[in-house]
Amino acid sequence: MTDNIRVRFAPSPTGDLHIGGVRTALFNWLYAKHNNGQFILRIEDTDSARSTEASTKQILKALEWVGLNWDEGPRIGGDRGPYFQSKRDDYYQKALEYLLENNRAYYCYCTPEEVEKLKKEAEKKGEQPLYPGRCRELSLNEKKKFKEEGRKPVVRLRTPDTGYTIVKDIVRGKVSFDNRLQEDLIIVKSNGKPTYNFACVVDDYQMSITHIIRAEEHLSNTPKQLMLYQTLNYKVPEFAHVPMILAPDRSKLSKRHGATSVDEFKEEGYLPEALINYLLLLGWSPGNNEEIISLETAIKKFNLADVSRTPAVYDTKKLTWINGQYMNSLPLNKIIDRAIPFIKRADFYSDELFNNTAKKERLFKIIDVVREKSKTITELIDRMGYFYNEINSYDEKGFKKHFTKEDTIAILENNIDCLKKVTLFNREKIEEIYRQRSKELGVQAARMIHTTRLALSGKTFGPGLFTLVELMGRDKSIKRLEKALAYVKKETLYN
């Protein structure tokens, strides 16, 4: 293992944290944990017009929800703070002064309109539409004139006009960039605020970041940042650009393809463990056919060399399948904790329920049996509904199959009689009387079972029938069977 590994996740608080960001954070987190390193969270909020406190809070909550806790950063502090770019101006100013004093950067007084005109002129000549460095060697009089005109300059880095900048990328190998295609980089805006590339380099150096693991779309920024590292005489970290996440049609992933933010997945009833497991497989493989991988296993096996270069394709069906596996395998108490907010919204929850031991235990048993075939928490809540809400309709296909036969009325009356006469009201005794009665009447037990299930739940599927009846309780079960009997009699009368 490599010593002193320090990686960072540096989101901009201009919106909700999306799965692409979480996947980047996850790869950084795993690399740090695998190497006994440090995972740093930094909030890049230099864009004051778009950055919001609400977005910052959402990012922190989302990372906590998926279990990616940071070693340094907001809320917990650390030796290399502040961990908000908006509070790090002193570092940027010091670096800027060094560049200006050593003639490695210069004030550019060109207006955006003038820069655009210069680029168009270059294009007409068949040259690259780049800023030509017009302000590189301004005289004192020229600078004075521009200042008197009230122009607010940007600061540009002097970049090399020849040669190539080579990015040595752990995932992508060597990537070469022609310096002739790189214009003098703006490092400070006209409002005095540092640009992304400048602030990013200064922060990564000051925070002793050893490895920069980020999305492939940042690869084009890397040669610019390398020039800054070299010009500032900073030690260059190692880079790893992970593949993009594409929509199923291989276009850029967006909201039109469904949920993309962490909060949306949370609201739709996905589990954080499943979401992390799914994102882990978007661009990385443990080298076998494993698909359900715990974080503990991932920490042991994660290696940047195993990250794919090809884009990963977003597939909600795969995510939902993985979520279903976790719905069944996680300890019941975890599923209960995740389900409580949904239960409250569904009005299945009350203080009286949680203060009543028997009712609370019944709720937990219901969650345990219903989760078996539920792929998400929302599906779990939907399948719990008939335990708490009245049944006002029956599955149409189930009704035709089970409630329209000639013997339906007799079967339902028999089911009611069984539940009235069973001694101990538990699944073993309920099953015993059902099977005994089926033999006495010469009726298939399945016939009794299917009619009972449909009467109690309105559905043709669910947990085992005898467990369902036990959890429903004697009185409610009989009441629903009687309601179904009355409904069938009415339908028979009018048909």
Short mmCIF file of C-alpha atoms in Angstrom, two decimals:
data_model
loop_
_atom_site.label_atom_id
_atom_site.label_comp_id
_atom_site.label_asym_id
_atom_site.label_seq_id
_atom_site.Cartn_x
_atom_site.Cartn_y
_atom_site.Cartn_z
CA MET A 1 0.00 0.00 0.00
CA THR A 2 1.07 3.55 -0.73
CA ASP A 3 1.67 5.81 2.27
CA ASN A 4 0.16 9.26 2.85
CA ILE A 5 -2.55 9.00 0.19
CA ARG A 6 -4.77 12.08 0.20
CA VAL A 7 -7.68 12.37 -2.19
CA ARG A 8 -10.52 14.85 -2.40
CA PHE A 9 -14.06 15.28 -3.62
CA ALA A 10 -14.74 18.90 -4.49
CA PRO A 11 -18.35 19.55 -5.56
CA SER A 12 -19.77 22.96 -6.48
CA PRO A 13 -22.89 23.80 -4.43
CA THR A 14 -24.93 24.96 -7.40
CA GLY A 15 -27.53 22.17 -7.30
CA ASP A 16 -28.29 18.75 -5.87
CA LEU A 17 -25.65 16.05 -5.72
CA HIS A 18 -26.22 13.66 -8.62
CA ILE A 19 -25.14 10.05 -9.14
CA GLY A 20 -22.16 11.09 -11.29
CA GLY A 21 -20.80 13.08 -8.37
CA VAL A 22 -21.48 10.29 -5.92
CA ARG A 23 -19.66 7.80 -8.15
CA THR A 24 -16.63 10.15 -8.25
CA ALA A 25 -16.77 10.56 -4.46
CA LEU A 26 -17.07 6.79 -4.06
CA PHE A 27 -13.97 6.03 -6.15
CA ASN A 28 -11.99 8.62 -4.18
CA TRP A 29 -13.28 7.26 -0.87
CA LEU A 30 -12.46 3.66 -1.81
CA TYR A 31 -8.98 4.55 -3.01
CA ALA A 32 -8.28 6.34 0.27
CA LYS A 33 -9.64 3.49 2.39
CA HIS A 34 -7.80 0.83 0.38
CA ASN A 35 -4.51 2.69 0.95
CA ASN A 36 -5.14 3.77 4.55
CA GLY A 37 -5.28 7.34 3.25
CA GLN A 38 -7.41 10.40 3.83
CA PHE A 39 -10.61 11.42 2.03
CA ILE A 40 -11.08 15.20 2.01
CA LEU A 41 -14.30 17.03 1.19
CA ARG A 42 -13.92 20.55 -0.21
CA ILE A 43 -16.77 22.80 -1.30
CA GLU A 44 -15.87 24.80 -4.42
CA ASP A 45 -18.17 27.79 -3.97
CA THR A 46 -16.29 30.53 -5.80
CA ASP A 47 -19.29 30.99 -8.12
CA SER A 48 -21.13 33.22 -5.65
CA ALA A 49 -23.99 33.90 -8.08
CA ARG A 50 -24.98 30.22 -8.30
CA SER A 51 -23.68 28.71 -5.06
CA THR A 52 -26.24 28.29 -2.28
CA GLU A 53 -26.19 27.21 1.33
CA ALA A 54 -29.15 24.91 0.63
CA SER A 55 -27.14 23.08 -2.00
CA THR A 56 -24.18 22.73 0.37
CA LYS A 57 -26.44 21.19 3.01
CA GLN A 58 -27.94 18.81 0.46
CA ILE A 59 -24.48 17.65 -0.67
CA LEU A 60 -23.36 16.98 2.90
CA LYS A 61 -26.58 15.13 3.78
CA ALA A 62 -26.44 13.09 0.58
CA LEU A 63 -22.86 11.97 1.21
CA GLU A 64 -23.73 11.06 4.79
CA TRP A 65 -26.81 9.14 3.62
CA VAL A 66 -24.80 6.96 1.23
CA GLY A 67 -22.17 6.39 3.92
CA LEU A 68 -19.21 8.27 2.39
CA ASN A 69 -17.95 10.04 5.49
CA TRP A 70 -14.96 12.34 5.05
CA ASP A 71 -11.81 12.58 7.16
CA GLU A 72 -11.42 16.34 6.71
CA GLY A 73 -13.84 18.95 5.54
CA PRO A 74 -16.99 20.88 6.49
CA ARG A 75 -18.44 20.22 9.95
CA ILE A 76 -15.42 18.24 11.15
CA GLY A 77 -12.56 20.57 10.18
CA GLY A 78 -8.93 19.52 9.75
CA ASP A 79 -5.40 20.89 9.48
CA ARG A 80 -5.70 22.10 5.85
CA GLY A 81 -8.85 24.20 6.04
CA PRO A 82 -10.85 26.23 5.44
CA TYR A 83 -12.70 23.69 3.33
CA PHE A 84 -14.79 26.24 1.45
CA GLN A 85 -13.08 27.98 -1.47
CA SER A 86 -14.90 31.22 -0.65
CA LYS A 87 -12.84 31.37 2.56
CA ARG A 88 -9.45 30.65 0.99
CA ASP A 89 -8.70 33.99 -0.71
CA ASP A 90 -5.42 34.42 1.18
CA TYR A 91 -3.98 31.30 -0.47
CA TYR A 92 -5.02 32.45 -3.94
CA GLN A 93 -3.66 35.95 -3.38
CA LYS A 94 -0.28 34.63 -2.29
CA ALA A 95 -0.03 32.38 -5.37
CA LEU A 96 -1.15 35.24 -7.63
CA GLU A 97 1.48 37.58 -6.24
CA TYR A 98 4.17 34.99 -6.91
CA LEU A 99 3.08 34.62 -10.55
CA LEU A 100 2.88 38.37 -11.16
CA GLU A 101 6.19 39.15 -9.45
CA ASN A 102 7.95 36.52 -11.54
CA ASN A 103 6.33 37.68 -14.77
CA ARG A 104 4.53 34.37 -15.17
CA ALA A 105 1.13 36.01 -15.27
CA TYR A 106 -0.14 39.38 -16.49
CA TYR A 107 -3.11 41.70 -16.33
CA CYS A 108 -5.28 41.54 -19.44
CA TYR A 109 -7.44 44.61 -20.06
CA CYS A 110 -9.19 43.32 -23.19
CA THR A 111 -12.96 43.37 -22.97
CA PRO A 112 -14.91 40.18 -23.75
CA GLU A 113 -16.02 41.82 -27.00
CA GLU A 114 -12.43 42.58 -27.99
CA VAL A 115 -11.33 39.04 -27.18
CA GLU A 116 -14.16 37.65 -29.31
CA LYS A 117 -13.15 39.95 -32.19
CA LEU A 118 -9.51 38.83 -31.96
CA LYS A 119 -10.58 35.17 -32.05
CA LYS A 120 -12.76 35.73 -35.11
CA GLU A 121 -9.92 37.51 -36.89
CA ALA A 122 -7.63 34.54 -36.20
CA GLU A 123 -10.28 32.16 -37.48
CA LYS A 124 -10.58 34.12 -40.75
CA LYS A 125 -6.84 33.71 -41.23
CA GLY A 126 -7.18 29.96 -40.81
CA GLU A 127 -5.62 30.09 -37.35
CA GLN A 128 -6.89 28.67 -34.08
CA PRO A 129 -9.52 30.98 -32.49
CA LEU A 130 -7.46 31.67 -29.38
CA TYR A 131 -6.65 34.80 -27.45
CA PRO A 132 -3.31 35.92 -28.98
CA GLY A 133 -1.74 37.33 -25.81
CA ARG A 134 -2.21 40.97 -26.83
CA CYS A 135 -1.74 42.25 -23.26
CA ARG A 136 1.38 40.18 -22.50
CA GLU A 137 3.81 43.07 -22.93
CA LEU A 138 1.78 46.23 -22.24
CA SER A 139 3.73 49.40 -21.51
CA LEU A 140 3.14 51.40 -18.35
CA ASN A 141 1.36 54.07 -20.41
CA GLU A 142 -0.95 51.50 -21.98
CA LYS A 143 -1.80 50.10 -18.57
CA LYS A 144 -2.41 53.60 -17.24
CA LYS A 145 -4.69 54.43 -20.15
CA PHE A 146 -6.77 51.29 -19.66
CA LYS A 147 -7.09 51.98 -15.93
CA GLU A 148 -8.26 55.52 -16.63
CA GLU A 149 -10.90 54.10 -18.94
CA GLY A 150 -12.21 52.16 -15.95
CA ARG A 151 -11.38 48.76 -17.39
CA LYS A 152 -11.33 45.94 -14.90
CA PRO A 153 -8.65 43.45 -15.95
CA VAL A 154 -8.51 39.70 -15.66
CA VAL A 155 -5.22 37.97 -14.88
CA ARG A 156 -3.87 35.50 -17.42
CA LEU A 157 -1.18 32.85 -17.06
CA ARG A 158 1.62 32.90 -19.62
CA THR A 159 1.34 29.51 -21.27
CA PRO A 160 3.92 27.95 -23.61
CA ASP A 161 3.36 28.52 -27.36
CA THR A 162 5.19 25.39 -28.47
CA GLY A 163 5.61 21.77 -27.47
CA TYR A 164 3.18 19.44 -25.78
CA THR A 165 1.77 18.97 -22.31
CA ILE A 166 1.62 15.29 -21.39
CA VAL A 167 -0.97 14.05 -18.89
CA LYS A 168 0.05 10.75 -17.29
CA ASP A 169 -3.31 9.31 -16.36
CA ILE A 170 -3.70 6.14 -14.26
CA VAL A 171 -6.86 5.14 -16.13
CA ARG A 172 -6.31 6.56 -19.61
CA GLY A 173 -2.55 6.26 -19.96
CA LYS A 174 -0.56 9.10 -21.56
CA VAL A 175 -2.66 11.84 -23.13
CA SER A 176 -0.90 14.53 -25.17
CA PHE A 177 -2.11 18.12 -25.59
CA ASP A 178 -0.61 20.53 -28.16
CA ASN A 179 0.38 23.74 -26.39
CA ARG A 180 -0.40 25.73 -29.53
CA LEU A 181 -4.06 24.96 -28.89
CA GLN A 182 -3.98 26.32 -25.34
CA GLU A 183 -4.48 30.06 -24.94
CA ASP A 184 -3.17 32.12 -22.03
CA LEU A 185 -5.37 30.89 -19.22
CA ILE A 186 -7.51 33.32 -17.19
CA ILE A 187 -6.70 32.61 -13.56
CA VAL A 188 -8.44 35.59 -11.91
CA LYS A 189 -11.70 37.10 -13.14
CA SER A 190 -12.36 40.81 -13.51
CA ASN A 191 -14.21 40.76 -10.17
CA GLY A 192 -11.02 39.58 -8.45
CA LYS A 193 -12.25 36.02 -7.87
CA PRO A 194 -10.05 33.06 -8.87
CA THR A 195 -11.18 30.85 -11.73
CA TYR A 196 -11.89 27.16 -11.20
CA ASN A 197 -8.56 25.93 -12.60
CA PHE A 198 -6.47 28.35 -10.53
CA ALA A 199 -8.31 27.83 -7.23
CA CYS A 200 -8.37 24.08 -7.77
CA VAL A 201 -4.59 23.84 -8.23
CA VAL A 202 -3.79 26.08 -5.28
CA ASP A 203 -6.19 24.17 -3.03
CA ASP A 204 -4.98 20.74 -4.08
CA TYR A 205 -1.39 21.78 -3.40
CA GLN A 206 -2.16 23.44 -0.04
CA MET A 207 -4.17 20.38 1.02
CA SER A 208 -1.37 17.99 -0.07
CA ILE A 209 -3.63 16.06 -2.43
CA THR A 210 -1.66 13.16 -3.89
CA HIS A 211 -4.22 11.76 -6.34
CA ILE A 212 -6.92 13.57 -8.28
CA ILE A 213 -9.67 11.13 -9.22
CA ARG A 214 -12.43 12.79 -11.18
CA ALA A 215 -14.80 12.48 -14.12
CA GLU A 216 -13.52 12.23 -17.67
CA GLU A 217 -15.08 15.56 -18.65
CA HIS A 218 -12.38 17.27 -16.55
CA LEU A 219 -9.59 15.81 -18.66
CA SER A 220 -9.54 18.94 -20.87
CA ASN A 221 -8.79 21.03 -17.75
CA THR A 222 -5.80 18.91 -16.80
CA PRO A 223 -3.19 20.39 -19.20
CA LYS A 224 -4.13 23.88 -17.99
CA GLN A 225 -3.75 22.77 -14.41
CA LEU A 226 -0.44 21.06 -15.13
CA MET A 227 0.87 24.35 -16.53
CA LEU A 228 -0.13 26.04 -13.28
CA TYR A 229 1.53 23.34 -11.15
CA GLN A 230 4.74 23.73 -13.11
CA THR A 231 4.65 27.53 -13.14
CA LEU A 232 4.00 27.68 -9.39
CA ASN A 233 6.71 25.07 -8.74
CA TYR A 234 4.15 22.80 -7.08
CA LYS A 235 4.54 19.03 -6.88
CA VAL A 236 2.24 17.48 -9.46
CA PRO A 237 -0.29 14.93 -8.12
CA GLU A 238 -1.28 11.80 -9.98
CA PHE A 239 -4.41 11.96 -12.13
CA ALA A 240 -7.13 9.41 -12.84
CA HIS A 241 -10.09 10.32 -15.04
CA VAL A 242 -12.96 7.87 -14.66
CA PRO A 243 -15.44 7.19 -17.48
CA MET A 244 -18.61 9.18 -17.98
CA ILE A 245 -22.04 7.80 -17.07
CA LEU A 246 -24.28 7.77 -20.14
CA ALA A 247 -28.03 7.35 -20.51
CA PRO A 248 -29.38 4.06 -21.94
CA ASP A 249 -29.44 5.65 -25.42
CA ARG A 250 -25.76 6.59 -24.84
CA SER A 251 -26.58 10.30 -24.74
CA LYS A 252 -25.57 12.58 -21.88
CA LEU A 253 -27.43 11.61 -18.73
CA SER A 254 -30.13 14.12 -17.73
CA LYS A 255 -33.37 14.34 -15.76
CA ARG A 256 -35.37 13.18 -18.75
CA HIS A 257 -33.87 9.73 -18.19
CA GLY A 258 -35.42 9.52 -14.71
CA ALA A 259 -34.04 10.11 -11.23
CA THR A 260 -30.46 11.35 -11.18
CA SER A 261 -30.03 13.11 -7.82
CA VAL A 262 -29.41 11.30 -4.55
CA ASP A 263 -32.55 12.82 -3.00
CA GLU A 264 -34.69 11.51 -5.85
CA PHE A 265 -33.41 7.98 -5.36
CA LYS A 266 -33.99 8.30 -1.63
CA GLU A 267 -37.57 9.48 -2.18
CA GLU A 268 -38.22 6.61 -4.58
CA GLY A 269 -37.32 4.14 -1.87
CA TYR A 270 -33.85 3.02 -2.89
CA LEU A 271 -31.39 1.97 -0.20
CA PRO A 272 -28.03 3.75 0.12
CA GLU A 273 -26.18 0.42 0.21
CA ALA A 274 -27.77 -0.61 -3.09
CA LEU A 275 -27.13 2.74 -4.76
CA ILE A 276 -23.46 2.61 -3.76
CA ASN A 277 -23.17 -1.01 -4.94
CA TYR A 278 -24.70 -0.06 -8.29
CA LEU A 279 -22.47 3.00 -8.77
CA LEU A 280 -19.42 0.92 -7.88
CA LEU A 281 -20.10 -1.27 -10.93
CA LEU A 282 -20.40 1.73 -13.26
CA GLY A 283 -16.86 1.73 -14.54
CA TRP A 284 -15.22 -0.74 -12.17
CA SER A 285 -15.25 -4.50 -11.82
CA PRO A 286 -13.78 -6.75 -9.12
CA GLY A 287 -12.59 -9.09 -11.89
CA ASN A 288 -15.27 -11.77 -11.54
CA ASN A 289 -19.02 -12.05 -11.91
CA GLU A 290 -19.83 -10.61 -8.48
CA GLU A 291 -22.63 -8.06 -8.55
CA ILE A 292 -23.54 -7.74 -4.88
CA ILE A 293 -20.46 -6.25 -3.27
CA SER A 294 -20.28 -4.83 0.24
CA LEU A 295 -18.26 -1.72 0.95
CA GLU A 296 -15.90 -3.82 3.05
CA THR A 297 -15.19 -6.08 0.07
CA ALA A 298 -14.90 -3.13 -2.29
CA ILE A 299 -12.30 -1.49 -0.02
CA LYS A 300 -10.16 -4.63 -0.15
CA LYS A 301 -10.42 -5.06 -3.91
CA PHE A 302 -10.58 -1.53 -5.30
CA ASN A 303 -7.79 -0.58 -7.66
CA LEU A 304 -7.71 2.35 -10.10
CA ALA A 305 -6.01 0.09 -12.63
CA ASP A 306 -9.27 -1.88 -12.84
CA VAL A 307 -11.35 1.17 -13.78
CA SER A 308 -12.64 0.99 -17.34
CA ARG A 309 -11.88 3.59 -20.00
CA THR A 310 -15.22 3.12 -21.72
CA PRO A 311 -18.34 5.05 -20.66
CA ALA A 312 -20.70 3.35 -18.23
CA VAL A 313 -24.38 3.07 -19.14
CA TYR A 314 -27.03 4.00 -16.58
CA ASP A 315 -29.57 1.19 -16.12
CA THR A 316 -32.36 1.63 -13.56
CA LYS A 317 -33.51 -1.97 -14.02
CA LYS A 318 -30.13 -3.18 -12.78
CA LEU A 319 -30.22 -0.72 -9.87
CA THR A 320 -33.72 -1.89 -8.92
CA TRP A 321 -32.64 -5.53 -9.04
CA ILE A 322 -29.66 -4.80 -6.79
CA ASN A 323 -31.93 -2.86 -4.44
CA GLY A 324 -34.22 -5.88 -4.20
CA GLN A 325 -31.26 -8.04 -3.14
CA TYR A 326 -30.46 -5.61 -0.33
CA MET A 327 -34.12 -5.39 0.72
CA ASN A 328 -33.88 -9.09 1.54
CA SER A 329 -30.34 -9.36 2.88
CA LEU A 330 -29.95 -6.33 5.15
CA PRO A 331 -30.78 -6.73 8.86
CA LEU A 332 -34.46 -6.07 9.53
CA ASN A 333 -33.72 -3.13 11.82
CA LYS A 334 -32.03 -1.29 8.94
CA ILE A 335 -35.02 -1.80 6.66
CA ILE A 336 -37.32 -0.62 9.46
CA ASP A 337 -35.25 2.53 10.01
CA ARG A 338 -35.35 3.35 6.28
CA ALA A 339 -39.06 2.57 6.08
CA ILE A 340 -40.24 4.68 9.05
CA PRO A 341 -40.40 8.03 7.13
CA PHE A 342 -42.41 6.32 4.36
CA ILE A 343 -44.67 4.65 6.93
CA LYS A 344 -45.37 8.03 8.51
CA ARG A 345 -46.30 9.54 5.16
CA ALA A 346 -48.58 6.60 4.43
CA ASP A 347 -50.40 7.16 7.74
CA PHE A 348 -49.57 3.66 8.97
CA TYR A 349 -47.60 5.27 11.79
CA SER A 350 -48.87 6.78 15.01
CA ASP A 351 -47.39 7.48 18.41
CA GLU A 352 -50.01 5.13 19.85
CA LEU A 353 -48.74 2.33 17.59
CA PHE A 354 -45.13 2.78 18.69
CA ASN A 355 -46.13 2.97 22.34
CA ASN A 356 -48.00 -0.32 22.02
CA THR A 357 -45.51 -3.20 22.08
CA ALA A 358 -47.83 -5.70 20.42
CA LYS A 359 -48.78 -3.35 17.58
CA LYS A 360 -45.17 -2.33 17.04
CA GLU A 361 -44.03 -5.95 16.88
CA ARG A 362 -46.83 -6.68 14.41
CA LEU A 363 -45.66 -3.79 12.20
CA PHE A 364 -42.10 -5.11 12.23
CA LYS A 365 -43.31 -8.62 11.34
CA ILE A 366 -45.34 -7.20 8.46
CA ILE A 367 -42.28 -5.35 7.15
CA ASP A 368 -40.22 -8.52 7.43
CA VAL A 369 -42.60 -10.72 5.44
CA VAL A 370 -43.52 -8.11 2.83
CA ARG A 371 -39.94 -7.06 2.07
CA GLU A 372 -39.15 -10.48 0.58
CA LYS A 373 -40.65 -9.61 -2.81
CA SER A 374 -40.36 -5.81 -2.58
CA LYS A 375 -37.65 -4.20 -4.69
CA THR A 376 -37.83 -0.74 -3.06
CA ILE A 377 -39.13 0.84 0.14
CA THR A 378 -41.97 2.49 -1.80
CA GLU A 379 -42.99 -0.92 -3.13
CA LEU A 380 -42.78 -2.28 0.41
CA ILE A 381 -45.18 0.43 1.64
CA ASP A 382 -47.55 -0.24 -1.24
CA ARG A 383 -47.61 -3.96 -0.39
CA MET A 384 -48.21 -3.21 3.29
CA GLY A 385 -51.22 -1.07 2.47
CA TYR A 386 -53.89 -3.75 2.78
CA PHE A 387 -52.85 -4.48 6.37
CA TYR A 388 -53.83 -0.94 7.36
CA ASN A 389 -56.27 0.30 4.70
CA GLU A 390 -59.64 -1.07 3.73
CA ILE A 391 -59.94 -3.19 0.59
CA ASN A 392 -62.27 -1.46 -1.88
CA SER A 393 -61.47 -3.44 -4.99
CA TYR A 394 -60.07 -6.78 -6.11
CA ASP A 395 -57.48 -7.57 -8.74
CA GLU A 396 -59.48 -7.90 -11.96
CA LYS A 397 -57.81 -11.05 -13.26
CA GLY A 398 -57.84 -12.54 -9.77
CA PHE A 399 -61.55 -11.82 -9.41
CA LYS A 400 -62.37 -13.59 -12.67
CA LYS A 401 -60.19 -16.56 -11.78
CA HIS A 402 -61.12 -17.05 -8.13
CA PHE A 403 -64.44 -15.31 -7.44
CA THR A 404 -66.58 -16.25 -10.45
CA LYS A 405 -66.68 -20.03 -10.06
CA GLU A 406 -69.90 -21.73 -8.96
CA ASP A 407 -68.51 -22.87 -5.63
CA THR A 408 -67.09 -19.44 -4.61
CA ILE A 409 -69.82 -18.62 -2.10
CA ALA A 410 -69.48 -22.01 -0.42
CA ILE A 411 -65.68 -21.73 -0.36
CA LEU A 412 -65.77 -18.26 1.23
CA GLU A 413 -68.32 -19.41 3.83
CA ASN A 414 -66.08 -22.36 4.59
CA ASN A 415 -63.02 -20.10 4.96
CA ILE A 416 -64.90 -17.90 7.42
CA ASP A 417 -65.94 -20.96 9.42
CA CYS A 418 -62.35 -22.19 9.55
CA LEU A 419 -61.05 -18.88 10.95
CA LYS A 420 -63.85 -18.76 13.51
CA LYS A 421 -63.14 -22.28 14.75
CA VAL A 422 -59.33 -22.30 14.77
CA THR A 423 -58.14 -22.45 18.36
CA LEU A 424 -54.77 -20.76 18.60
CA PHE A 425 -54.68 -18.04 15.91
CA ASN A 426 -51.22 -18.65 14.47
CA ARG A 427 -50.07 -19.71 11.04
CA GLU A 428 -49.44 -23.33 12.01
CA LYS A 429 -52.96 -23.86 13.38
CA ILE A 430 -54.56 -21.89 10.53
CA GLU A 431 -52.77 -24.05 7.96
CA GLU A 432 -53.70 -27.18 9.88
CA ILE A 433 -57.46 -26.43 9.83
CA TYR A 434 -57.38 -25.31 6.17
CA ARG A 435 -55.71 -28.52 5.00
CA GLN A 436 -57.88 -30.70 7.21
CA ARG A 437 -61.04 -29.01 5.89
CA SER A 438 -59.90 -29.32 2.27
CA LYS A 439 -59.62 -33.08 2.72
CA GLU A 440 -63.04 -33.31 4.41
CA LEU A 441 -64.73 -31.37 1.62
CA GLY A 442 -62.68 -32.84 -1.22
CA VAL A 443 -61.62 -29.34 -2.23
CA GLN A 444 -58.07 -28.42 -3.18
CA ALA A 445 -56.33 -26.45 -0.44
CA ALA A 446 -55.12 -24.03 -3.15
CA ARG A 447 -58.77 -23.10 -3.86
CA MET A 448 -59.29 -22.08 -0.24
CA ILE A 449 -55.94 -20.32 -0.11
CA HIS A 450 -56.40 -18.20 -3.27
CA THR A 451 -59.90 -17.03 -2.32
CA THR A 452 -58.73 -16.10 1.16
CA ARG A 453 -55.74 -14.15 -0.17
CA LEU A 454 -57.84 -12.19 -2.65
CA ALA A 455 -60.47 -11.42 0.00
CA LEU A 456 -57.91 -10.22 2.55
CA SER A 457 -55.53 -8.25 0.31
CA GLY A 458 -57.34 -7.61 -2.96
CA LYS A 459 -54.26 -9.10 -4.63
CA THR A 460 -53.19 -12.47 -5.97
CA PHE A 461 -49.66 -12.33 -4.60
CA GLY A 462 -47.90 -11.54 -1.36
CA PRO A 463 -46.43 -13.28 1.67
CA GLY A 464 -47.40 -16.83 2.60
CA LEU A 465 -51.18 -17.02 3.11
CA PHE A 466 -51.11 -18.39 6.64
CA THR A 467 -48.58 -15.78 7.76
CA LEU A 468 -50.76 -13.12 6.11
CA VAL A 469 -53.88 -14.33 7.97
CA GLU A 470 -52.03 -14.42 11.29
CA LEU A 471 -50.74 -10.88 10.86
CA MET A 472 -54.11 -9.63 9.68
CA GLY A 473 -55.71 -11.00 12.84
CA ARG A 474 -58.84 -13.10 13.37
CA ASP A 475 -61.42 -10.29 13.48
CA LYS A 476 -60.12 -8.34 10.48
CA SER A 477 -59.62 -11.51 8.42
CA ILE A 478 -63.16 -12.69 9.05
CA LYS A 479 -64.55 -9.24 8.40
CA ARG A 480 -62.81 -9.07 5.00
CA LEU A 481 -63.93 -12.55 4.06
CA GLU A 482 -67.50 -11.56 4.92
CA LYS A 483 -67.13 -8.40 2.82
CA ALA A 484 -65.88 -10.45 -0.13
CA LEU A 485 -68.74 -12.93 0.35
CA ALA A 486 -71.31 -10.14 0.26
CA TYR A 487 -69.69 -8.69 -2.84
CA VAL A 488 -69.68 -12.06 -4.66
CA LYS A 489 -73.34 -12.69 -3.69
CA LYS A 490 -74.27 -9.27 -5.07
CA GLU A 491 -72.37 -9.87 -8.32
CA THR A 492 -74.00 -13.32 -8.65
CA LEU A 493 -77.46 -11.85 -8.05
CA TYR A 494 -77.09 -9.22 -10.75
CA ASN A 495 -75.41 -11.50 -13.24
#
